[in-house]
Coordinates of C-alpha atoms and ligand atoms in Angstrom, one line a residue:
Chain A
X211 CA -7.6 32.1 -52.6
X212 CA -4.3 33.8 -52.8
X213 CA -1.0 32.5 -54.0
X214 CA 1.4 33.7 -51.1
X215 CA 5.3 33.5 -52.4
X216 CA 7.4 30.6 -50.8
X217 CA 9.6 32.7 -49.4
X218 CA 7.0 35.0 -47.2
X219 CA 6.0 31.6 -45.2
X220 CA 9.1 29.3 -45.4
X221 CA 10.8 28.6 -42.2
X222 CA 7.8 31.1 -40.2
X223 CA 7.9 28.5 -36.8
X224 CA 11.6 28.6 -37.3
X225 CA 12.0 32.4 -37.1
X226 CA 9.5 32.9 -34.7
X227 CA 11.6 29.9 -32.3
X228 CA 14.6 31.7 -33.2
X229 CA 13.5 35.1 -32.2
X230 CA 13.5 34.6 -28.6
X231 CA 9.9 35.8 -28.1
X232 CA 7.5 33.0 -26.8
X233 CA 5.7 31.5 -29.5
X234 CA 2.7 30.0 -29.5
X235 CA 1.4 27.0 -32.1
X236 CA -2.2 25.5 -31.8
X237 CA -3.6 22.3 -33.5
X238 CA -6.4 21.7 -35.8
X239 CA -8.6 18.6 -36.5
X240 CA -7.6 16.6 -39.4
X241 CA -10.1 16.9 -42.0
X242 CA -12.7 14.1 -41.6
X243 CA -14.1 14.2 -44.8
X244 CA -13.0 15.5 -48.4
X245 CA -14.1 19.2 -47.9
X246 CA -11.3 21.3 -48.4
X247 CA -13.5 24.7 -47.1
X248 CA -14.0 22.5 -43.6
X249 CA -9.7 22.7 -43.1
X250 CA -10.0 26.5 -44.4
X251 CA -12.5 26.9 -41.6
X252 CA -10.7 26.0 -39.1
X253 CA -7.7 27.2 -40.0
X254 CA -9.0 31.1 -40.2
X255 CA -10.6 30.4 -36.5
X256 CA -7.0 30.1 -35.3
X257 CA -4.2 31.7 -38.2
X258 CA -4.0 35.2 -35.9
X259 CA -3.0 33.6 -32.8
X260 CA -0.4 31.3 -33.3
X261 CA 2.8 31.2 -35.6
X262 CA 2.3 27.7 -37.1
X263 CA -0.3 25.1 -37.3
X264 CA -0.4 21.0 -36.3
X265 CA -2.1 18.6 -38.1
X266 CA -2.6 15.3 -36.6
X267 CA -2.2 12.0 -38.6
X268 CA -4.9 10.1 -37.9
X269 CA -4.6 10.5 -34.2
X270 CA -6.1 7.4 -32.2
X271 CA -5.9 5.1 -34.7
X272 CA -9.1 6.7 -36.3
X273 CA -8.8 7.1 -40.0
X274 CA -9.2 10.7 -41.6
X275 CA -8.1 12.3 -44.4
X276 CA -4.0 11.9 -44.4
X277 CA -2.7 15.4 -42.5
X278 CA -0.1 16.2 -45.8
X279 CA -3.2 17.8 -47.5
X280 CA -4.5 19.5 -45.1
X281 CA -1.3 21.1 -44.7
X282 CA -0.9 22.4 -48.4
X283 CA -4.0 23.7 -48.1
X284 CA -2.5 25.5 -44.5
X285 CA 0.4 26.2 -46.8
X286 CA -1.4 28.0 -49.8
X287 CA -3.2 30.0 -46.8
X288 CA -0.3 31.6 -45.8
X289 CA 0.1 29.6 -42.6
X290 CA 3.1 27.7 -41.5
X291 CA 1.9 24.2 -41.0
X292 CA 3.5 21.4 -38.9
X293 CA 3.2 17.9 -40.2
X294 CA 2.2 15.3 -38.1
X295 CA 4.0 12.0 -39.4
X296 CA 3.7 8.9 -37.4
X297 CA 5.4 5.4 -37.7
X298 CA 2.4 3.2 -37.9
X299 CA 1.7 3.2 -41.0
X300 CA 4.7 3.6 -43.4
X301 CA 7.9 2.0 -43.5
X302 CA 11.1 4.2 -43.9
X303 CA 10.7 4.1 -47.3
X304 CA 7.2 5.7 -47.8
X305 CA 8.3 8.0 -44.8
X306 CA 11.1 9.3 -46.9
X307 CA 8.8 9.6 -49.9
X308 CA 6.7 11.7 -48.1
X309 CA 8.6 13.9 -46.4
X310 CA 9.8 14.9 -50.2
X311 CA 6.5 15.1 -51.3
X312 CA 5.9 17.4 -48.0
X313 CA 8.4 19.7 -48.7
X314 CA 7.0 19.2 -52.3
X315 CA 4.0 21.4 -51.0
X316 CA 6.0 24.5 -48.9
X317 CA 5.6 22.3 -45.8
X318 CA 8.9 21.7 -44.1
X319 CA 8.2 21.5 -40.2
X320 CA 8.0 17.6 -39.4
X321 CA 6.7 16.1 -35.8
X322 CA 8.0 13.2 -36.1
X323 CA 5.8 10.8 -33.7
X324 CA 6.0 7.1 -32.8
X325 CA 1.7 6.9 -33.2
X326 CA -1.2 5.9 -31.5
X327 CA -1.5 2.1 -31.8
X328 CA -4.7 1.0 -33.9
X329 CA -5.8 -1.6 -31.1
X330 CA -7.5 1.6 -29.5
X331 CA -8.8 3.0 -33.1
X332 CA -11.7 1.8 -35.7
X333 CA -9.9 -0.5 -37.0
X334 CA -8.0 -2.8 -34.6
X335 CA -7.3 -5.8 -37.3
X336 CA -4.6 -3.6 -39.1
X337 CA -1.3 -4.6 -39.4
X338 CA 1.2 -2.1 -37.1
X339 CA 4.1 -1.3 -39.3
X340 CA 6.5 0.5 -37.0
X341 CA 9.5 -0.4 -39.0
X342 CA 11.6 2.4 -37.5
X343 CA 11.1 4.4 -34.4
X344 CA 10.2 8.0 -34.1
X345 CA 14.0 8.5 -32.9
X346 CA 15.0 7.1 -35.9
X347 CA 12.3 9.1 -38.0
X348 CA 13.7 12.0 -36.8
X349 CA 17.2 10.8 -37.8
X350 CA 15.6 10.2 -41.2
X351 CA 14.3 13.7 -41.6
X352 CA 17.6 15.0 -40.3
X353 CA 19.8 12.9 -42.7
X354 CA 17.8 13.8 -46.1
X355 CA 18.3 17.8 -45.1
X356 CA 21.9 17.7 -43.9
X357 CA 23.4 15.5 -46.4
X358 CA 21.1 15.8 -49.4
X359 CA 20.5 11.9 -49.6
X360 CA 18.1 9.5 -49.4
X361 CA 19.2 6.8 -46.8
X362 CA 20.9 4.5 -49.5
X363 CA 23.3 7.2 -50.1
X364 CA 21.7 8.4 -53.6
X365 CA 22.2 12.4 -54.5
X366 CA 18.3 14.4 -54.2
X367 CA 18.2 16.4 -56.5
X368 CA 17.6 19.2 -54.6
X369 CA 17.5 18.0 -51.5
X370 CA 14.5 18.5 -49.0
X371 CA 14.6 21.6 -46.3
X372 CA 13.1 20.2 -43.5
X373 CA 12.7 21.1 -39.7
X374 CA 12.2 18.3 -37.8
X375 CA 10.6 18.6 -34.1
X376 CA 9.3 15.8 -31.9
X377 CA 7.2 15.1 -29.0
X378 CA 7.8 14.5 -25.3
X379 CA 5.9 12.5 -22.7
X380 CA 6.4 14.0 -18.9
X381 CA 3.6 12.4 -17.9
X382 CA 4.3 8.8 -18.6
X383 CA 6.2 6.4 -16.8
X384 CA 9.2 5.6 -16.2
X385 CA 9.1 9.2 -15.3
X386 CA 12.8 9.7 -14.0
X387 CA 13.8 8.2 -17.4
X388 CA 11.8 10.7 -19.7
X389 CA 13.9 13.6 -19.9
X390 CA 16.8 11.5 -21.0
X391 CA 14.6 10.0 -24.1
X392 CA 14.2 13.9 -25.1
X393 CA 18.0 14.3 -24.6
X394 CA 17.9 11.1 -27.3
X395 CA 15.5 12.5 -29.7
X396 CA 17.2 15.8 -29.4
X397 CA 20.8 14.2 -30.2
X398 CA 18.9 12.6 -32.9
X399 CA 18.3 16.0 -34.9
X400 CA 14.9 17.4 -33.3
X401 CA 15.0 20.8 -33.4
X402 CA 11.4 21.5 -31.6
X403 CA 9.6 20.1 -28.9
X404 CA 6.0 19.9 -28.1
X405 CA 5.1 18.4 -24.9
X406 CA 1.7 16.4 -24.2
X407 CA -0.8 18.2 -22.6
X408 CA 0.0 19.4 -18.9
X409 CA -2.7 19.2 -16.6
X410 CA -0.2 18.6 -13.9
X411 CA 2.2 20.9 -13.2
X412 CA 3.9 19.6 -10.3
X413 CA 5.1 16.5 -12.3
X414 CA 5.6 19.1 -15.4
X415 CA 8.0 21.1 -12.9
X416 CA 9.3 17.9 -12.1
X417 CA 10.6 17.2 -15.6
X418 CA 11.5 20.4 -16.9
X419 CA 13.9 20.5 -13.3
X420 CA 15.7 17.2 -14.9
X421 CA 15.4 18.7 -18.4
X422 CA 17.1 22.1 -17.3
X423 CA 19.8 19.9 -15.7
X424 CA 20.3 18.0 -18.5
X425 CA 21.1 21.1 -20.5
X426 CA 18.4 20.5 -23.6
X427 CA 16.4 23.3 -23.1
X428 CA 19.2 25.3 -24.0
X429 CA 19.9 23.4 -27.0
X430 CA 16.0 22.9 -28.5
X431 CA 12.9 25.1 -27.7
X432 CA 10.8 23.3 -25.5
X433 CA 6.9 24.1 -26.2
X434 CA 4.4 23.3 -23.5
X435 CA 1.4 21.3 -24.6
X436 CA -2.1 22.7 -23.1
X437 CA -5.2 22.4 -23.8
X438 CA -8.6 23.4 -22.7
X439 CA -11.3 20.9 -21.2
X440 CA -14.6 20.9 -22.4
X441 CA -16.9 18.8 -19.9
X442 CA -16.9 16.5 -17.3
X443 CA -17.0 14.0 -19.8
X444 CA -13.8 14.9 -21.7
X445 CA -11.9 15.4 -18.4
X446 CA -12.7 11.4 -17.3
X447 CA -12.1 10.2 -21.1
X448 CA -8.6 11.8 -20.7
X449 CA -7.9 10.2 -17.6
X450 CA -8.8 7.2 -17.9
X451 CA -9.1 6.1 -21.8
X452 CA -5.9 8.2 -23.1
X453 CA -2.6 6.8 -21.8
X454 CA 0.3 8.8 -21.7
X455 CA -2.2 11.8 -20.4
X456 CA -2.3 12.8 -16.4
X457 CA -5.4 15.0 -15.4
X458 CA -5.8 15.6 -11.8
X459 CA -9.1 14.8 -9.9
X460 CA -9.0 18.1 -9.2
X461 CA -9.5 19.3 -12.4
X462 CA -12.5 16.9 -12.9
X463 CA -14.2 17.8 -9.7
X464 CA -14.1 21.7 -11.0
X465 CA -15.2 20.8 -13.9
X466 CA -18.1 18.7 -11.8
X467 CA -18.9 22.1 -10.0
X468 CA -19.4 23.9 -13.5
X469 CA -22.6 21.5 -14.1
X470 CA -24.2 21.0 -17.1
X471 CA -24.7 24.1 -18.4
X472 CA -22.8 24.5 -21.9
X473 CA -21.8 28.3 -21.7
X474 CA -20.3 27.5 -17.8
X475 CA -18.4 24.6 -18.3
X476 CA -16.9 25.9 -21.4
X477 CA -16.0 29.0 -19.4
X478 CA -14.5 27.1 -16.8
X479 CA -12.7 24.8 -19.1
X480 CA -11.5 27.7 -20.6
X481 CA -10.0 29.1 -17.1
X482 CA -8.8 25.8 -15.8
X483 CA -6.0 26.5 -19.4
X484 CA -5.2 30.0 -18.9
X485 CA -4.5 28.8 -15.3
X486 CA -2.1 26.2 -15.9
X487 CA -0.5 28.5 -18.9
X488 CA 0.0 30.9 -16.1
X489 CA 1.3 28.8 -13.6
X490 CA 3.8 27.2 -16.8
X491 CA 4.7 30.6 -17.7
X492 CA 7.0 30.5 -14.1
X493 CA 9.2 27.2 -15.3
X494 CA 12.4 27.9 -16.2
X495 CA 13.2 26.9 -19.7
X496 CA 9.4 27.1 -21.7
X497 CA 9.6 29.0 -25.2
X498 CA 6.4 29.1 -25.7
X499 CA 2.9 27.3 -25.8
X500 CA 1.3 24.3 -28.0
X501 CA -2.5 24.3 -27.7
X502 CA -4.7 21.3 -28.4
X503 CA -7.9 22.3 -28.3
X504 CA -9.4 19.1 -29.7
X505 CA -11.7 20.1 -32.1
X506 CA -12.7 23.2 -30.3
X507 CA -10.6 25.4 -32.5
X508 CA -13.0 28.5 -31.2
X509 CA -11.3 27.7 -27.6
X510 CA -7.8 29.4 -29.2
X511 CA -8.8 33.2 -29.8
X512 CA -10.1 33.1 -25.9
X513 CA -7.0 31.4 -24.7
X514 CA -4.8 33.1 -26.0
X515 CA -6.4 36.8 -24.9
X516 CA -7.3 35.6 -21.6
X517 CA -3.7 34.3 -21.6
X518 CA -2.6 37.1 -23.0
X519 CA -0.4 34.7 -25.5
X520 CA 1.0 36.5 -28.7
X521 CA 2.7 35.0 -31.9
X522 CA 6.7 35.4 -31.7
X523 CA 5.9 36.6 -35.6
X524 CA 3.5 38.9 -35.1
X525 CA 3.6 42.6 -35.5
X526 CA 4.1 44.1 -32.0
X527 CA 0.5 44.8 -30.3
X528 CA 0.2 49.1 -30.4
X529 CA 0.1 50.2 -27.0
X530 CA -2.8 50.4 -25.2
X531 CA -4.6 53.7 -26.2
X532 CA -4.6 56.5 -24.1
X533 CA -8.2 56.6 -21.8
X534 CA -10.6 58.9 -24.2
X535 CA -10.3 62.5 -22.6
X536 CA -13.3 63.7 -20.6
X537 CA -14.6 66.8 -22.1
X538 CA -13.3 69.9 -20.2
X539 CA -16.1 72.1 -18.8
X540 CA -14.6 75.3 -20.4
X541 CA -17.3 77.8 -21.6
X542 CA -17.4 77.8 -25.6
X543 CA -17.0 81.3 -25.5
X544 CA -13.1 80.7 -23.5
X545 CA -12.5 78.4 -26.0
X546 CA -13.3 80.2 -29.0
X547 CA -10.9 82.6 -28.1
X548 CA -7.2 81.8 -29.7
X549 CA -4.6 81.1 -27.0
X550 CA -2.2 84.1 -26.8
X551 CA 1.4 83.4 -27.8
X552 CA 4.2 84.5 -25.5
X553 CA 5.1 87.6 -26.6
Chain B
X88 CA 28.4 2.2 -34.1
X89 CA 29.3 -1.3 -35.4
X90 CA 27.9 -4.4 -33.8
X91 CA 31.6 -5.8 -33.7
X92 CA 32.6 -3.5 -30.6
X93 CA 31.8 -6.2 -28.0
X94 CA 33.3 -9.0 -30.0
X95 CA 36.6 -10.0 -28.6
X96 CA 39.1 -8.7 -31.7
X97 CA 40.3 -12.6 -31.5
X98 CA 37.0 -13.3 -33.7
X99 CA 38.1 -10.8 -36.4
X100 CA 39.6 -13.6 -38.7
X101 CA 36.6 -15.5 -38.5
X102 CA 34.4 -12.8 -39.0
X103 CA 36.5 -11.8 -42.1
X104 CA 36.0 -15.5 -43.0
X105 CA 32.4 -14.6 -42.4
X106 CA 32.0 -11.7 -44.8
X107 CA 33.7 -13.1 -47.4
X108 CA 32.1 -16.5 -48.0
X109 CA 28.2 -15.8 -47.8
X110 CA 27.7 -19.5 -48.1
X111 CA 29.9 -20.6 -45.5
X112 CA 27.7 -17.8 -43.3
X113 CA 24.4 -19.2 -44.5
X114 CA 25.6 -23.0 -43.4
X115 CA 26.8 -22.0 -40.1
X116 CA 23.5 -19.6 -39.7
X117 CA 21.4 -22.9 -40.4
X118 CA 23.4 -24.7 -37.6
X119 CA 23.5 -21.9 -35.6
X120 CA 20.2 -20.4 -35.0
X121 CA 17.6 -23.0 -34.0
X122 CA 20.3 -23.4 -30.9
X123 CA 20.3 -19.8 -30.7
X124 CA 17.0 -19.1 -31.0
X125 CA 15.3 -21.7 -28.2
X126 CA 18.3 -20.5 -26.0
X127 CA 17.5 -16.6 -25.9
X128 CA 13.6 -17.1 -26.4
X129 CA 13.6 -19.7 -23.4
X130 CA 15.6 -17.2 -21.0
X131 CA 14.8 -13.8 -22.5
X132 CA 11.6 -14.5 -24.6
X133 CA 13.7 -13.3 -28.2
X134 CA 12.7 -12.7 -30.9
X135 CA 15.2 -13.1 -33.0
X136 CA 15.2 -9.9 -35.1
X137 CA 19.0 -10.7 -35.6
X138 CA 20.4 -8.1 -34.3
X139 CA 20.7 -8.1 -30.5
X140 CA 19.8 -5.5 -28.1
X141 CA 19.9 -7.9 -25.4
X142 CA 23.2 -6.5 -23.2
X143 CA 22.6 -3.2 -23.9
X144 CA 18.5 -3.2 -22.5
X145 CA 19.0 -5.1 -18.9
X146 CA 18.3 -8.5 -20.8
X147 CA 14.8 -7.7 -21.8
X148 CA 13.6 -8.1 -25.6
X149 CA 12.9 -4.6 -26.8
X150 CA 11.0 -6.8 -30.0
X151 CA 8.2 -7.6 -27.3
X152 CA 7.4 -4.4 -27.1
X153 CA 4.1 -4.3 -29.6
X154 CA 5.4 -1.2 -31.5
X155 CA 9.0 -2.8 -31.7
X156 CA 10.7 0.1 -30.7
X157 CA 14.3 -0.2 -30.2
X158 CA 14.8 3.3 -28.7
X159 CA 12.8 3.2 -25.5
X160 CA 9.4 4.2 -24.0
X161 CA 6.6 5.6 -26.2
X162 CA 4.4 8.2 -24.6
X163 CA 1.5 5.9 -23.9
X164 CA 2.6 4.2 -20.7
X165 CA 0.0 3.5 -18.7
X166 CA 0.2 5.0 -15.2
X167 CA 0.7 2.1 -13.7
X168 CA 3.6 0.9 -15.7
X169 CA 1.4 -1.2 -18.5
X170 CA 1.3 -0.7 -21.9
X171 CA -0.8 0.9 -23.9
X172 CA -1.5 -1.6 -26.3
X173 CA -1.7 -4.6 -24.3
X174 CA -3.0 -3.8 -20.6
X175 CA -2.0 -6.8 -19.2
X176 CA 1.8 -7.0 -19.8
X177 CA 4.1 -4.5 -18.4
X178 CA 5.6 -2.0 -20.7
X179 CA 8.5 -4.1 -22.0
X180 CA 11.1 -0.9 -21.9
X181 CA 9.8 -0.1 -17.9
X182 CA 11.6 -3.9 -17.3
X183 CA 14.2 -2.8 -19.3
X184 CA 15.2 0.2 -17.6
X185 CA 14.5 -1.1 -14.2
X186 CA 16.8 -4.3 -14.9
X187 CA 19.8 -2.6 -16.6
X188 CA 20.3 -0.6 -13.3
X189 CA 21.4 -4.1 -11.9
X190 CA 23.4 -5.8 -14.8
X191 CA 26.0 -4.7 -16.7
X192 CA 26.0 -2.6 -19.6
X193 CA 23.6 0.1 -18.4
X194 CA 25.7 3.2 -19.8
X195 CA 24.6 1.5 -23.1
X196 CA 21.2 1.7 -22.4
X197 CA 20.8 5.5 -23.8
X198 CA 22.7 5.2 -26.7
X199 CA 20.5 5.7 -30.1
X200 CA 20.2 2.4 -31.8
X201 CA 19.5 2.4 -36.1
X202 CA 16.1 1.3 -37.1
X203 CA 16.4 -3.1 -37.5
X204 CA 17.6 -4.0 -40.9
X205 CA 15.1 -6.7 -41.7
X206 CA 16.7 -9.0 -43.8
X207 CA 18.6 -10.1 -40.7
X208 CA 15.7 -11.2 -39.2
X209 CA 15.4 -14.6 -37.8
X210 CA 19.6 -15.4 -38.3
X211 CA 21.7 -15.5 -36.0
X212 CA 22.4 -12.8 -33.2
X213 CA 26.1 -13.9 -32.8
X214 CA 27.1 -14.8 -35.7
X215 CA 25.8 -11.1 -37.6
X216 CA 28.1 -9.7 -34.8
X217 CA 30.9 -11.5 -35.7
X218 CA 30.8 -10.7 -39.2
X219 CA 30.1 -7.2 -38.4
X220 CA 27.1 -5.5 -40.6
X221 CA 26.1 -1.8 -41.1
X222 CA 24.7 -0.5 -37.8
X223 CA 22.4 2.4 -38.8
X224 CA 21.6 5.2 -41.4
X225 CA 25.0 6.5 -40.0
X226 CA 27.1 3.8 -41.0
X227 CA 25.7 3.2 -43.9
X228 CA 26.6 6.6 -45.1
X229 CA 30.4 6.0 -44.8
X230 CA 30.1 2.7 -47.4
Ligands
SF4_868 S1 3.8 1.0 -23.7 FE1 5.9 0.2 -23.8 S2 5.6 -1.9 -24.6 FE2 3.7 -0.8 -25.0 S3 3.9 0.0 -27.1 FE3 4.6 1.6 -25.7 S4 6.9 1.3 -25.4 FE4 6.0 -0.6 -26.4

């Protein structure tokens, strides 16, 4: 493992979402045990196609190991990583502690969530905390970077550099309300949005229509969630067990037609996303592309070359090289002989 | 923001009275609340957090939401309006936003509220107003 200098990684997502290309960021599992190669794993399946890296906290309500490790471990790798923090389990205080110890590590791009209740996790008899709201988490993060204090007013010593970014819903109700909600968290201090996963683009279109009205897309980089599906199994799951998330029968009835075979159904999965990142690519007002590939971190590499999807930070692809030359039929006796000069 | 905006500035000396004399506060709370409490749970299911949302979210208890969010929505709204956590009862901030459209106070209902300060939970709504407290992170930062 090699040390990589602060500086080199610092502030990657933000130079990549201030560069005007399209940027692309991808999620990773959370580390379900204490194996720090598994995160290292993962992370190298995905670190050349994307400019920063999610890690969930404990997405579901299913405990893993807490995302603020796996993202030093991103860190000392050389990628940007983007901490998940959620309000379910911390009140302000720990919040504010751990941002610190965050940007303690070189991690300093924060998705500040509300989080997945626990009633649908392992472990349903846990007390919710939800002191404060992921509005007012992002206000948190905000505060402690602008003014260098904590939120009683006391001096950090030095203060935190953080990024905060947050989340939006398009595809839960009350629908017509949603884009003002981002307006909120975007007033709030977010400075990056990743959407939930589109699977339908009409009502996408929809939103980012009212979004684009509203002005915010000028103001905060809107990333589009995607994400690819991997059976018929996961498409029904999503639709009916995962609020929040809209998948079209459409979708699940293609994904019917692939059958059972693994290689087909992945393939199709695979071409249902670089569809929909297609069809996204035409909204007004998308800087780029989130991809959730839900422990399928393979899925990324063939998304994003079938997509044709590039990191904002990446050196500039060379130019396609030129066809190799067929050889000319030119006797060897023609060609041994020098070409005459003008004279 | 300061909870004293919608208090007619006749209250201020009372309020001042309020602030100064924390017992006199704490008597009156003790009167108070009980009346205060069965009043708003009765009509609007309260919940007395002490610091009321009530005018500003169409009437409707953003504290019954089971992620107490004061804020609006979270992302998990069911499709058909329910929430996530509890399938039976309709997302709490879906009757807020479809109420405030008729009752007054609906250009409040997008402001950004500050996070509850929790040792007001439980007193009394009106009174807290009167007296005036620290809204959120924001206003605390002027002190
Ligand atoms: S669905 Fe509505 S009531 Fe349920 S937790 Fe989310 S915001 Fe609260």
């Amino acid at each position: 493992m090699t040390m990589i200098p602060a500086e080199s990684y610092r502030g990657r997502l933000e130079r990549a979402l201030r560069s005007g290309r399209p940027v692309v960021t991808c999620e990773i599992g959370s580390p379900d045990g204490t194996d720090p190669a598994d995160v290292r794993k993962r992370a190298k399946l995905v670190r050349d196609y994307v400019d920063a890296v999610n890690v969930p906290d404990n997405t579901g309500g299913v405990v893993h190991a807490a995302p603020i490790a796996a993202c030093a471990i991103l860190a000392q790798e050389g990628i940007d990583p983007i901490l998940h923090m959620t309000c379910r389990d911390r009140n302000r205080m720990a919040l504010q502690s751990d941002m610190l110890a965050a940007n303690l590590f070189g991690i300093r791009n924060i998705l500040c969530l509300t989080g997945d209740h626990m009633i649908h996790g392992d472990q349903p008899q846990t007390k919710p905390v939800y002191d404060i709201d992921s509005i007012a988490l992002i206000d948190v993060a905000n505060h402690l970077t602008t003014t260098g204090t904590y939120l009683s007013g006391r001096a950090i010593k030095p203060p935190p550099d953080l990024f905060p970014g947050c989340a939006a819903a398009p595809f839960a109700p009350p629908y017509e309300y949603r884009p003002v909600r981002l307006g909120k968290k975007v007033q709030a201090g977010a400075r990056f949005v990743q959407t939930q996963i589109v699977f339908n683009v009409d009502r996408f279109r929809e939103f980012m229509g009212r979004v684009h009205d509203l002005g915010i897309d000028k103001k905060v980089p809107i990333l589009a969630g995607v994400a690819p599906i991997r059976s018929v199994k996961a498409a029904t799951f999503m639709r009916d067990e995962v609020p929040g998330m809209e998948v079209p029968d459409r979708l699940v009835r293609r994904m019917e037609a692939a059958g059972d075979d693994k290689k087909k159904r992945e393939a199709e999965g695979i071409a249902i996303c670089v569809e929909i990142i297609e069809e996204i690519r035409k909204i007004p007002g998308i800087a780029g592309f989130h991809i959730m590939p839900i422990a399928w971190e393979s899925a990324v590499a063939k998304i994003s070359r079938d997509a044709h999807l590039q990191p904002a930070t990446a050196a500039p692809r060379p130019p396609p090289e030129a066809p190799v030359p067929a050889p000319i039929a030119v006797p060897v006796s023609a060609a041994s002989v020098s070409p005459v000069r003008g004279t | 923001m300061d909870s004293r905006e919608h208090v007619p500035a006749m209250l201020e000396p009372f309020g001042r009275v309020l602030r100064k004399h924390p017992r006199v506060n704490e008597q009156l709370n003790r009167a108070m609340a009980p009346f205060e409490n069965s009043a708003k749970v009765l009509l609007f299911s309260c919940n007395m957090c002490g610091q009321c949302l009530l005018h500003e979210n169409g009437y409707t208890c953003p504290m019954n939401c089971p992620k107490q969010l004061r804020n609006g929505p979270c992302g998990g709204v069911r499709m058909n309006g329910h929430c996530e956590v509890r399938p039976e009862m309709e997302c709490v901030w879906l009757k807020a936003e479809r109420r405030s459209r008729y009752l007054p106070g609906r250009y409040l209902f997008v402001r950004l509220h500050a996070p509850l300060d929790w040792r007001r939970k439980g007193s009394s709504a009106i009174l807290n107003a009167v007296a005036g407290f620290p809204g959120d992170v924001k206003a605390n930062e002027k002190e």
